[in-house]
mmCIF file of C-alpha atoms in Angstrom:
data_model
loop_
_atom_site.group_PDB
_atom_site.id
_atom_site.type_symbol
_atom_site.label_atom_id
_atom_site.label_comp_id
_atom_site.label_asym_id
_atom_site.label_seq_id
_atom_site.Cartn_x
_atom_site.Cartn_y
_atom_site.Cartn_z
ATOM 1 C CA MET Z 127 104.281 103.231 111.515
ATOM 2 C CA ALA Z 128 102.817 106.594 112.560
ATOM 3 C CA GLY Z 129 105.568 108.853 113.828
ATOM 4 C CA HIS Z 130 108.388 106.633 112.578
ATOM 5 C CA GLY Z 131 110.729 107.388 109.698
ATOM 6 C CA GLY Z 132 111.651 103.841 108.735
ATOM 7 C CA LEU Z 133 111.596 100.167 109.642
ATOM 8 C CA VAL Z 134 114.475 97.676 109.929
ATOM 9 C CA VAL Z 135 113.698 94.031 110.736
ATOM 10 C CA LEU Z 136 116.672 91.835 111.581
ATOM 11 C CA GLY Z 137 117.133 88.085 111.981
ATOM 12 C CA GLY Z 138 116.399 85.382 114.523
ATOM 13 C CA THR Z 139 116.537 81.649 115.113
ATOM 14 C CA MET Z 140 112.857 81.216 114.235
ATOM 15 C CA GLY Z 141 111.345 80.767 110.781
ATOM 16 C CA ALA Z 142 108.893 83.024 108.971
ATOM 17 C CA TYR Z 143 106.028 80.539 109.583
ATOM 18 C CA ASP Z 144 106.714 79.948 113.272
ATOM 19 C CA ALA Z 145 104.022 82.306 114.583
ATOM 20 C CA GLY Z 146 102.564 79.463 116.666
ATOM 21 C CA HIS Z 147 105.664 79.638 118.856
ATOM 22 C CA TYR Z 148 106.508 83.315 118.263
ATOM 23 C CA PRO Z 149 103.221 85.274 118.116
ATOM 24 C CA TRP Z 150 104.986 88.563 117.364
ATOM 25 C CA LEU Z 151 105.846 87.345 113.849
ATOM 26 C CA LEU Z 152 102.325 88.091 112.528
ATOM 27 C CA PRO Z 153 102.156 91.700 113.774
ATOM 28 C CA THR Z 154 105.676 92.173 112.441
ATOM 29 C CA GLN Z 155 104.481 91.063 109.003
ATOM 30 C CA ARG Z 156 101.554 93.481 109.230
ATOM 31 C CA LEU Z 157 103.960 96.267 110.186
ATOM 32 C CA ILE Z 158 106.127 95.480 107.146
ATOM 33 C CA ALA Z 159 103.077 95.551 104.871
ATOM 34 C CA GLU Z 160 102.007 98.865 106.368
ATOM 35 C CA ALA Z 161 105.455 100.354 105.785
ATOM 36 C CA VAL Z 162 105.375 99.243 102.139
ATOM 37 C CA VAL Z 163 101.893 100.673 101.530
ATOM 38 C CA GLN Z 164 102.885 103.989 103.119
ATOM 39 C CA GLU Z 165 106.241 103.987 101.265
ATOM 40 C CA THR Z 166 108.073 104.209 104.573
ATOM 41 C CA PRO Z 167 111.683 103.057 104.035
ATOM 42 C CA PHE Z 168 112.016 99.378 104.975
ATOM 43 C CA LEU Z 169 115.012 97.068 105.170
ATOM 44 C CA GLY Z 170 114.723 93.378 106.076
ATOM 45 C CA LEU Z 171 117.813 91.304 106.820
ATOM 46 C CA CYS Z 172 117.717 87.483 106.747
ATOM 47 C CA LEU Z 173 114.536 86.629 108.702
ATOM 48 C CA GLY Z 174 113.366 90.202 108.078
ATOM 49 C CA HIS Z 175 113.771 89.614 104.347
ATOM 50 C CA GLN Z 176 111.794 86.366 104.580
ATOM 51 C CA LEU Z 177 109.031 87.977 106.646
ATOM 52 C CA ALA Z 178 108.720 90.692 104.013
ATOM 53 C CA ALA Z 179 108.327 88.099 101.262
ATOM 54 C CA VAL Z 180 105.522 86.347 103.168
ATOM 55 C CA ALA Z 181 103.845 89.590 104.249
ATOM 56 C CA LEU Z 182 103.652 90.794 100.655
ATOM 57 C CA GLY Z 183 102.359 87.578 99.088
ATOM 58 C CA GLY Z 184 105.443 85.442 98.485
ATOM 59 C CA SER Z 185 106.642 82.298 100.232
ATOM 60 C CA VAL Z 186 109.635 80.811 102.022
ATOM 61 C CA THR Z 187 110.960 77.253 102.104
ATOM 62 C CA LEU Z 188 113.843 75.247 103.483
ATOM 63 C CA ARG Z 189 116.968 75.794 101.394
ATOM 64 C CA PRO Z 190 117.274 72.656 99.208
ATOM 65 C CA GLN Z 191 121.053 72.631 99.508
ATOM 66 C CA GLY Z 192 120.952 72.767 103.302
ATOM 67 C CA PRO Z 193 121.884 75.648 105.622
ATOM 68 C CA SER Z 194 123.961 78.489 104.214
ATOM 69 C CA ARG Z 195 126.626 79.693 106.636
ATOM 70 C CA GLY Z 196 129.703 81.815 106.228
ATOM 71 C CA LEU Z 197 130.921 83.698 103.174
ATOM 72 C CA VAL Z 198 128.502 83.518 100.248
ATOM 73 C CA PRO Z 199 129.280 85.326 96.969
ATOM 74 C CA MET Z 200 126.496 87.401 95.459
ATOM 75 C CA THR Z 201 126.066 88.083 91.757
ATOM 76 C CA GLY Z 202 124.116 91.219 90.965
ATOM 77 C CA THR Z 203 121.432 91.250 88.292
ATOM 78 C CA GLU Z 204 121.116 93.899 85.589
ATOM 79 C CA GLN Z 205 118.589 95.707 87.795
ATOM 80 C CA LEU Z 206 121.215 96.282 90.486
ATOM 81 C CA ALA Z 207 122.764 99.171 88.558
ATOM 82 C CA ASP Z 208 119.432 101.029 88.468
ATOM 83 C CA ASP Z 209 118.449 100.549 92.098
ATOM 84 C CA PRO Z 210 118.415 103.821 94.075
ATOM 85 C CA LEU Z 211 119.950 102.187 97.144
ATOM 86 C CA PHE Z 212 122.312 99.482 95.845
ATOM 87 C CA ARG Z 213 123.495 100.820 92.489
ATOM 88 C CA GLY Z 214 126.932 101.558 93.937
ATOM 89 C CA MET Z 215 127.516 97.904 94.846
ATOM 90 C CA PRO Z 216 129.768 95.777 92.640
ATOM 91 C CA ARG Z 217 128.157 93.059 90.493
ATOM 92 C CA GLN Z 218 130.243 90.441 92.310
ATOM 93 C CA GLY Z 219 131.005 90.518 95.996
ATOM 94 C CA PRO Z 220 131.122 88.591 99.273
ATOM 95 C CA THR Z 221 128.328 88.492 101.841
ATOM 96 C CA VAL Z 222 127.950 86.783 105.214
ATOM 97 C CA ALA Z 223 124.999 84.388 105.444
ATOM 98 C CA PHE Z 224 123.556 82.271 108.245
ATOM 99 C CA ASN Z 225 120.218 80.823 107.210
ATOM 100 C CA ALA Z 226 118.395 77.559 106.605
ATOM 101 C CA ASP Z 227 115.373 78.998 104.758
ATOM 102 C CA VAL Z 228 115.183 80.951 101.492
ATOM 103 C CA VAL Z 229 112.531 82.889 99.616
ATOM 104 C CA ASP Z 230 111.213 80.569 96.886
ATOM 105 C CA THR Z 231 108.307 82.655 95.547
ATOM 106 C CA LEU Z 232 108.640 86.416 95.270
ATOM 107 C CA PRO Z 233 105.698 88.750 95.804
ATOM 108 C CA ARG Z 234 104.218 90.405 92.743
ATOM 109 C CA GLY Z 235 106.310 93.367 91.632
ATOM 110 C CA ALA Z 236 109.450 92.346 93.540
ATOM 111 C CA VAL Z 237 112.745 92.796 91.688
ATOM 112 C CA VAL Z 238 115.740 90.537 92.282
ATOM 113 C CA LEU Z 239 118.900 92.619 92.577
ATOM 114 C CA GLY Z 240 121.301 89.813 93.471
ATOM 115 C CA ARG Z 241 121.417 86.009 93.649
ATOM 116 C CA ASP Z 242 123.494 83.481 95.559
ATOM 117 C CA PRO Z 243 125.489 80.778 93.691
ATOM 118 C CA PHE Z 244 122.382 78.536 93.519
ATOM 119 C CA GLY Z 245 120.151 81.259 92.090
ATOM 120 C CA HIS Z 246 118.184 81.999 95.249
ATOM 121 C CA PRO Z 247 117.144 85.645 95.717
ATOM 122 C CA HIS Z 248 119.878 87.174 97.844
ATOM 123 C CA LEU Z 249 118.988 90.849 97.492
ATOM 124 C CA VAL Z 250 115.487 92.049 96.570
ATOM 125 C CA ARG Z 251 113.643 95.305 96.060
ATOM 126 C CA TYR Z 252 110.102 94.591 97.219
ATOM 127 C CA ALA Z 253 108.732 98.072 96.522
ATOM 128 C CA PRO Z 254 110.134 101.501 95.615
ATOM 129 C CA ARG Z 255 111.363 102.033 99.188
ATOM 130 C CA ALA Z 256 111.518 98.477 100.539
ATOM 131 C CA TRP Z 257 114.452 96.056 100.331
ATOM 132 C CA GLY Z 258 115.356 92.629 101.677
ATOM 133 C CA ALA Z 259 118.727 90.887 101.963
ATOM 134 C CA GLN Z 260 119.202 87.199 102.760
ATOM 135 C CA PHE Z 261 122.565 88.022 104.310
ATOM 136 C CA HIS Z 262 123.916 89.972 107.283
ATOM 137 C CA PRO Z 263 125.664 93.266 106.488
ATOM 138 C CA GLU Z 264 125.360 94.192 110.174
ATOM 139 C CA VAL Z 265 127.414 91.233 111.446
ATOM 140 C CA THR Z 266 130.654 91.611 113.400
ATOM 141 C CA SER Z 267 133.389 89.032 113.877
ATOM 142 C CA ALA Z 268 132.252 88.384 117.435
ATOM 143 C CA MET Z 269 128.625 87.939 116.403
ATOM 144 C CA PHE Z 270 129.463 85.460 113.659
ATOM 145 C CA ALA Z 271 131.796 83.522 115.949
ATOM 146 C CA ALA Z 272 128.982 83.138 118.492
ATOM 147 C CA TRP Z 273 126.543 81.913 115.809
ATOM 148 C CA ALA Z 274 129.027 79.425 114.332
ATOM 149 C CA ARG Z 275 130.031 77.986 117.696
ATOM 150 C CA MET Z 276 126.395 77.663 118.744
ATOM 151 C CA LYS Z 277 125.757 75.291 115.810
ATOM 152 C CA ALA Z 278 128.930 73.223 116.289
ATOM 153 C CA VAL Z 279 128.115 70.149 118.377
ATOM 154 C CA SER Z 280 130.818 67.710 117.221
ATOM 155 C CA GLU Z 281 134.595 68.028 117.029
ATOM 156 C CA ALA Z 282 134.464 68.065 113.216
ATOM 157 C CA GLU Z 283 131.815 70.798 113.265
ATOM 158 C CA ALA Z 284 133.918 72.807 115.724
ATOM 159 C CA GLU Z 285 136.882 72.645 113.332
ATOM 160 C CA GLU Z 286 134.658 73.696 110.437
ATOM 161 C CA ALA Z 287 133.262 76.544 112.520
ATOM 162 C CA ALA Z 288 136.763 77.768 113.381
ATOM 163 C CA ALA Z 289 137.683 77.862 109.689
ATOM 164 C CA MET Z 290 134.485 79.784 108.856
ATOM 165 C CA ILE Z 291 135.124 82.269 111.654
ATOM 166 C CA THR Z 292 138.615 82.993 110.313
ATOM 167 C CA GLU Z 293 137.363 83.346 106.738
ATOM 168 C CA VAL Z 294 134.552 85.713 107.725
ATOM 169 C CA SER Z 295 136.779 87.812 109.989
ATOM 170 C CA THR Z 296 139.275 88.254 107.151
ATOM 171 C CA ALA Z 297 136.576 89.361 104.703
ATOM 172 C CA LEU Z 298 134.617 91.681 107.000
ATOM 173 C CA PRO Z 299 136.719 94.839 106.488
ATOM 174 C CA ARG Z 300 135.945 94.738 102.748
ATOM 175 C CA ILE Z 301 132.274 93.919 103.359
ATOM 176 C CA ASP Z 302 131.956 96.761 105.875
ATOM 177 C CA THR Z 303 133.474 99.208 103.399
ATOM 178 C CA LEU Z 304 131.019 98.141 100.687
ATOM 179 C CA TRP Z 305 128.013 98.463 102.978
ATOM 180 C CA GLN Z 306 128.782 101.744 104.733
ATOM 181 C CA THR Z 307 127.785 103.806 101.694
ATOM 182 C CA THR Z 308 124.604 101.803 101.153
ATOM 183 C CA MET Z 309 123.516 102.073 104.771
ATOM 184 C CA ARG Z 310 124.114 105.807 104.779
ATOM 185 C CA SER Z 311 121.880 106.024 101.686
ATOM 186 C CA PHE Z 312 119.145 104.033 103.427
ATOM 187 C CA PHE Z 313 119.173 106.189 106.544
ATOM 188 C CA ARG Z 314 119.105 109.347 104.443
ATOM 189 C CA GLN Z 315 115.815 107.970 103.093
ATOM 190 C CA VAL Z 316 114.682 107.284 106.664
ATOM 191 C CA ARG Z 317 115.307 110.875 107.692
ATOM 192 C CA GLY Z 318 113.654 112.234 104.578
ATOM 193 C CA PRO Z 319 112.772 115.895 104.053
ATOM 194 C CA GLY Z 320 112.169 117.571 107.392
ATOM 195 C CA HIS Z 321 112.806 114.442 109.499
ATOM 196 C CA GLU Z 322 115.477 113.995 112.133
ATOM 197 C CA HIS Z 323 114.900 110.362 113.175
ATOM 198 C CA GLY Z 324 116.043 107.167 112.117
ATOM 199 C CA GLY Z 325 112.627 95.156 113.840
ATOM 200 C CA HIS Z 326 113.342 92.752 115.634
ATOM 201 C CA GLY Z 327 113.801 89.278 115.335
ATOM 202 C CA ASP Z 328 116.316 82.670 110.001
ATOM 203 C CA ARG Z 329 115.408 79.547 110.005
ATOM 204 C CA GLY Z 330 116.731 82.830 108.646
ATOM 205 C CA GLU Z 331 118.946 81.953 111.640
ATOM 206 C CA THR Z 332 120.216 84.942 113.591
#
């Protein structure tokens, strides 16, 4: 992380334990751990969130209820109001998810800031300057449409995908408004005092 002001790790079609097929997953986990130790601002989204959990001593498993795709409501915990990054978020709000895995064991010291309807960690503070989200605040309508259509192999699935695409597209303006303030707060942390500069990647699926 030398010379860098922050780290953002996004999603992908692979899972957190798929290093045998994607060798870059292990160095990415080491990079996340390094950022946390150095208190370099970190944000993991979907797969990035899962990689952070594993890198810091937690674990990930297949979501018992099956893949989570489309609009997923999040309920904030009491700790949400005290979080330096997310305290401006409402206790209830929509998110866009596209994942088959979830974090099932949190690393020591991690704080759950929000949960999905089944109680899975949906938003987590892993360390004072490190956060993970099981959802996709960065998604656009076109991106989600591509993901949904990619998974639709039957006529029934295509109809379901079309309905999801419409639902997500309708909700995105509100989601974008909610997240703009939070993302500005994160990148202010990335710049930090005297800095001018600002991942890669579900079975956390995209």
